[in-house]
Amino acid sequence: MAHLQANKDLISTGMKEFNVLLNQQVFNDPLISEEDMVTVVNDWVKLYVNYYRQHVTGEQQEQDRALQELQQELNILAKPFLAKYKDILKSCKHPNHKLPSS
């Protein structure tokens, strides 16, 4: 049972750290495409999962389950971030949006 709690604590820590990463993002022109941002976020998720892979405990099945849960939770956290980014891209295409002068 100690392994299960330790892994839950790691998942919680990973989620908090990932949320900080998402909240630190500043969107400036030029913006990347929505598809590219999805790729970036997917890469961040993989980075976090690979980092925490070294820290999960228990038998292989427990480790795999913890990493799968972490990945799912990070993807859930990423959805509102990607929706916000999509809205930012839409607002930049709005005719009243002014691009920075060169």
Short mmCIF file of N, CA and C in Angstrom, two decimals, residues 34-100:
data_model
loop_
_atom_site.label_atom_id
_atom_site.label_comp_id
_atom_site.label_asym_id
_atom_site.label_seq_id
_atom_site.Cartn_x
_atom_site.Cartn_y
_atom_site.Cartn_z
N GLU A 34 -2.12 26.18 -34.16
CA GLU A 34 -2.79 25.35 -33.15
C GLU A 34 -2.20 23.94 -33.15
N GLU A 35 -1.95 23.40 -34.34
CA GLU A 35 -1.41 22.04 -34.45
C GLU A 35 -0.01 21.97 -33.81
N ASP A 36 0.78 23.01 -34.03
CA ASP A 36 2.12 23.03 -33.43
C ASP A 36 2.05 23.12 -31.91
N MET A 37 1.07 23.89 -31.40
CA MET A 37 0.93 23.99 -29.94
C MET A 37 0.50 22.64 -29.36
N VAL A 38 -0.36 21.92 -30.07
CA VAL A 38 -0.75 20.59 -29.62
C VAL A 38 0.49 19.69 -29.54
N THR A 39 1.34 19.79 -30.54
CA THR A 39 2.58 19.00 -30.54
C THR A 39 3.47 19.38 -29.36
N VAL A 40 3.60 20.67 -29.09
CA VAL A 40 4.41 21.13 -27.97
C VAL A 40 3.86 20.58 -26.66
N VAL A 41 2.55 20.69 -26.46
CA VAL A 41 1.94 20.22 -25.22
C VAL A 41 2.09 18.71 -25.09
N ASN A 42 1.91 17.98 -26.18
CA ASN A 42 2.10 16.53 -26.14
C ASN A 42 3.54 16.18 -25.77
N ASP A 43 4.49 16.96 -26.27
CA ASP A 43 5.89 16.74 -25.91
C ASP A 43 6.13 17.02 -24.43
N TRP A 44 5.48 18.07 -23.90
CA TRP A 44 5.61 18.35 -22.46
C TRP A 44 5.06 17.19 -21.64
N VAL A 45 3.91 16.65 -22.05
CA VAL A 45 3.32 15.51 -21.33
C VAL A 45 4.30 14.34 -21.34
N LYS A 46 4.87 14.04 -22.49
CA LYS A 46 5.84 12.94 -22.60
C LYS A 46 7.05 13.20 -21.71
N LEU A 47 7.51 14.44 -21.68
CA LEU A 47 8.65 14.80 -20.84
C LEU A 47 8.35 14.53 -19.36
N TYR A 48 7.19 14.96 -18.91
CA TYR A 48 6.81 14.74 -17.52
C TYR A 48 6.66 13.26 -17.21
N VAL A 49 6.00 12.51 -18.09
CA VAL A 49 5.82 11.08 -17.87
C VAL A 49 7.17 10.38 -17.82
N ASN A 50 8.08 10.74 -18.73
CA ASN A 50 9.41 10.12 -18.73
C ASN A 50 10.20 10.48 -17.47
N TYR A 51 10.05 11.72 -17.01
CA TYR A 51 10.73 12.12 -15.77
C TYR A 51 10.20 11.31 -14.59
N TYR A 52 8.88 11.24 -14.46
CA TYR A 52 8.30 10.53 -13.31
C TYR A 52 8.42 9.02 -13.42
N ARG A 53 8.70 8.52 -14.61
CA ARG A 53 8.93 7.09 -14.80
C ARG A 53 10.07 6.61 -13.89
N GLN A 54 11.04 7.48 -13.68
CA GLN A 54 12.21 7.14 -12.84
C GLN A 54 11.87 7.14 -11.35
N HIS A 55 10.71 7.68 -10.98
CA HIS A 55 10.40 7.88 -9.57
C HIS A 55 9.23 7.06 -9.05
N VAL A 56 8.45 6.44 -9.94
CA VAL A 56 7.33 5.63 -9.47
C VAL A 56 7.88 4.35 -8.84
N THR A 57 7.09 3.79 -7.94
CA THR A 57 7.55 2.61 -7.20
C THR A 57 6.55 1.47 -7.37
N GLY A 58 6.94 0.32 -6.87
CA GLY A 58 6.07 -0.85 -6.90
C GLY A 58 6.42 -1.78 -8.04
N GLU A 59 5.57 -2.77 -8.20
CA GLU A 59 5.77 -3.74 -9.27
C GLU A 59 5.48 -3.07 -10.61
N GLN A 60 5.92 -3.68 -11.67
CA GLN A 60 5.80 -3.08 -13.00
C GLN A 60 4.37 -2.67 -13.31
N GLN A 61 3.42 -3.52 -12.95
CA GLN A 61 2.02 -3.22 -13.22
C GLN A 61 1.58 -1.96 -12.47
N GLU A 62 2.01 -1.80 -11.23
CA GLU A 62 1.69 -0.61 -10.44
C GLU A 62 2.33 0.64 -11.07
N GLN A 63 3.57 0.49 -11.49
CA GLN A 63 4.27 1.61 -12.12
C GLN A 63 3.56 2.03 -13.41
N ASP A 64 3.23 1.05 -14.23
CA ASP A 64 2.54 1.34 -15.50
C ASP A 64 1.21 2.03 -15.25
N ARG A 65 0.48 1.56 -14.26
CA ARG A 65 -0.82 2.15 -13.94
C ARG A 65 -0.65 3.60 -13.46
N ALA A 66 0.36 3.85 -12.63
CA ALA A 66 0.61 5.20 -12.13
C ALA A 66 1.00 6.13 -13.28
N LEU A 67 1.85 5.67 -14.18
CA LEU A 67 2.27 6.50 -15.31
C LEU A 67 1.11 6.78 -16.27
N GLN A 68 0.26 5.79 -16.45
CA GLN A 68 -0.92 5.98 -17.30
C GLN A 68 -1.85 7.01 -16.67
N GLU A 69 -2.04 6.92 -15.36
CA GLU A 69 -2.88 7.89 -14.66
C GLU A 69 -2.29 9.30 -14.76
N LEU A 70 -0.97 9.40 -14.58
CA LEU A 70 -0.31 10.70 -14.71
C LEU A 70 -0.54 11.27 -16.10
N GLN A 71 -0.34 10.46 -17.12
CA GLN A 71 -0.51 10.94 -18.50
C GLN A 71 -1.95 11.40 -18.72
N GLN A 72 -2.92 10.65 -18.23
CA GLN A 72 -4.32 11.04 -18.39
C GLN A 72 -4.60 12.37 -17.69
N GLU A 73 -4.09 12.52 -16.48
CA GLU A 73 -4.32 13.75 -15.72
C GLU A 73 -3.67 14.96 -16.39
N LEU A 74 -2.47 14.78 -16.92
CA LEU A 74 -1.80 15.88 -17.61
C LEU A 74 -2.56 16.27 -18.88
N ASN A 75 -3.07 15.28 -19.59
CA ASN A 75 -3.87 15.56 -20.78
C ASN A 75 -5.15 16.31 -20.42
N ILE A 76 -5.74 15.98 -19.29
CA ILE A 76 -6.93 16.69 -18.83
C ILE A 76 -6.58 18.14 -18.52
N LEU A 77 -5.45 18.36 -17.85
CA LEU A 77 -5.02 19.73 -17.55
C LEU A 77 -4.71 20.51 -18.82
N ALA A 78 -4.24 19.84 -19.85
CA ALA A 78 -3.84 20.50 -21.09
C ALA A 78 -5.04 20.97 -21.91
N LYS A 79 -6.19 20.33 -21.77
CA LYS A 79 -7.36 20.67 -22.61
C LYS A 79 -7.77 22.13 -22.47
N PRO A 80 -7.96 22.66 -21.25
CA PRO A 80 -8.34 24.08 -21.16
C PRO A 80 -7.25 25.02 -21.67
N PHE A 81 -6.00 24.63 -21.48
CA PHE A 81 -4.88 25.43 -21.98
C PHE A 81 -4.94 25.52 -23.50
N LEU A 82 -5.16 24.38 -24.15
CA LEU A 82 -5.22 24.37 -25.61
C LEU A 82 -6.46 25.11 -26.11
N ALA A 83 -7.56 25.03 -25.39
CA ALA A 83 -8.76 25.78 -25.76
C ALA A 83 -8.50 27.28 -25.66
N LYS A 84 -7.80 27.68 -24.61
CA LYS A 84 -7.46 29.09 -24.43
C LYS A 84 -6.55 29.55 -25.58
N TYR A 85 -5.59 28.72 -25.94
CA TYR A 85 -4.70 29.07 -27.04
C TYR A 85 -5.47 29.20 -28.35
N LYS A 86 -6.39 28.30 -28.58
CA LYS A 86 -7.21 28.35 -29.79
C LYS A 86 -8.00 29.66 -29.82
N ASP A 87 -8.54 30.07 -28.69
CA ASP A 87 -9.28 31.34 -28.61
C ASP A 87 -8.35 32.52 -28.90
N ILE A 88 -7.14 32.46 -28.42
CA ILE A 88 -6.17 33.53 -28.68
C ILE A 88 -5.88 33.61 -30.18
N LEU A 89 -5.70 32.45 -30.80
CA LEU A 89 -5.46 32.44 -32.25
C LEU A 89 -6.64 33.04 -33.01
N LYS A 90 -7.85 32.71 -32.59
CA LYS A 90 -9.04 33.25 -33.24
C LYS A 90 -9.10 34.76 -33.07
N SER A 91 -8.77 35.25 -31.88
CA SER A 91 -8.84 36.69 -31.64
C SER A 91 -7.78 37.43 -32.46
N CYS A 92 -6.67 36.77 -32.73
CA CYS A 92 -5.62 37.39 -33.54
C CYS A 92 -6.02 37.49 -35.01
N LYS A 93 -6.93 36.65 -35.43
CA LYS A 93 -7.40 36.69 -36.82
C LYS A 93 -8.54 37.68 -36.98
N HIS A 94 -9.04 38.17 -35.85
CA HIS A 94 -10.14 39.13 -35.89
C HIS A 94 -9.67 40.40 -36.60
N PRO A 95 -10.51 41.03 -37.41
CA PRO A 95 -10.09 42.20 -38.18
C PRO A 95 -9.62 43.37 -37.32
N ASN A 96 -10.08 43.46 -36.10
CA ASN A 96 -9.66 44.57 -35.23
C ASN A 96 -8.32 44.30 -34.54
N HIS A 97 -7.81 43.09 -34.68
CA HIS A 97 -6.52 42.76 -34.06
C HIS A 97 -5.40 43.40 -34.86
N LYS A 98 -4.56 44.11 -34.16
CA LYS A 98 -3.45 44.79 -34.83
C LYS A 98 -2.16 44.00 -34.59
N LEU A 99 -1.49 43.71 -35.67
CA LEU A 99 -0.20 43.03 -35.58
C LEU A 99 0.86 44.04 -35.19
N PRO A 100 1.91 43.60 -34.50
CA PRO A 100 2.97 44.54 -34.15
C PRO A 100 3.64 45.10 -35.39
#
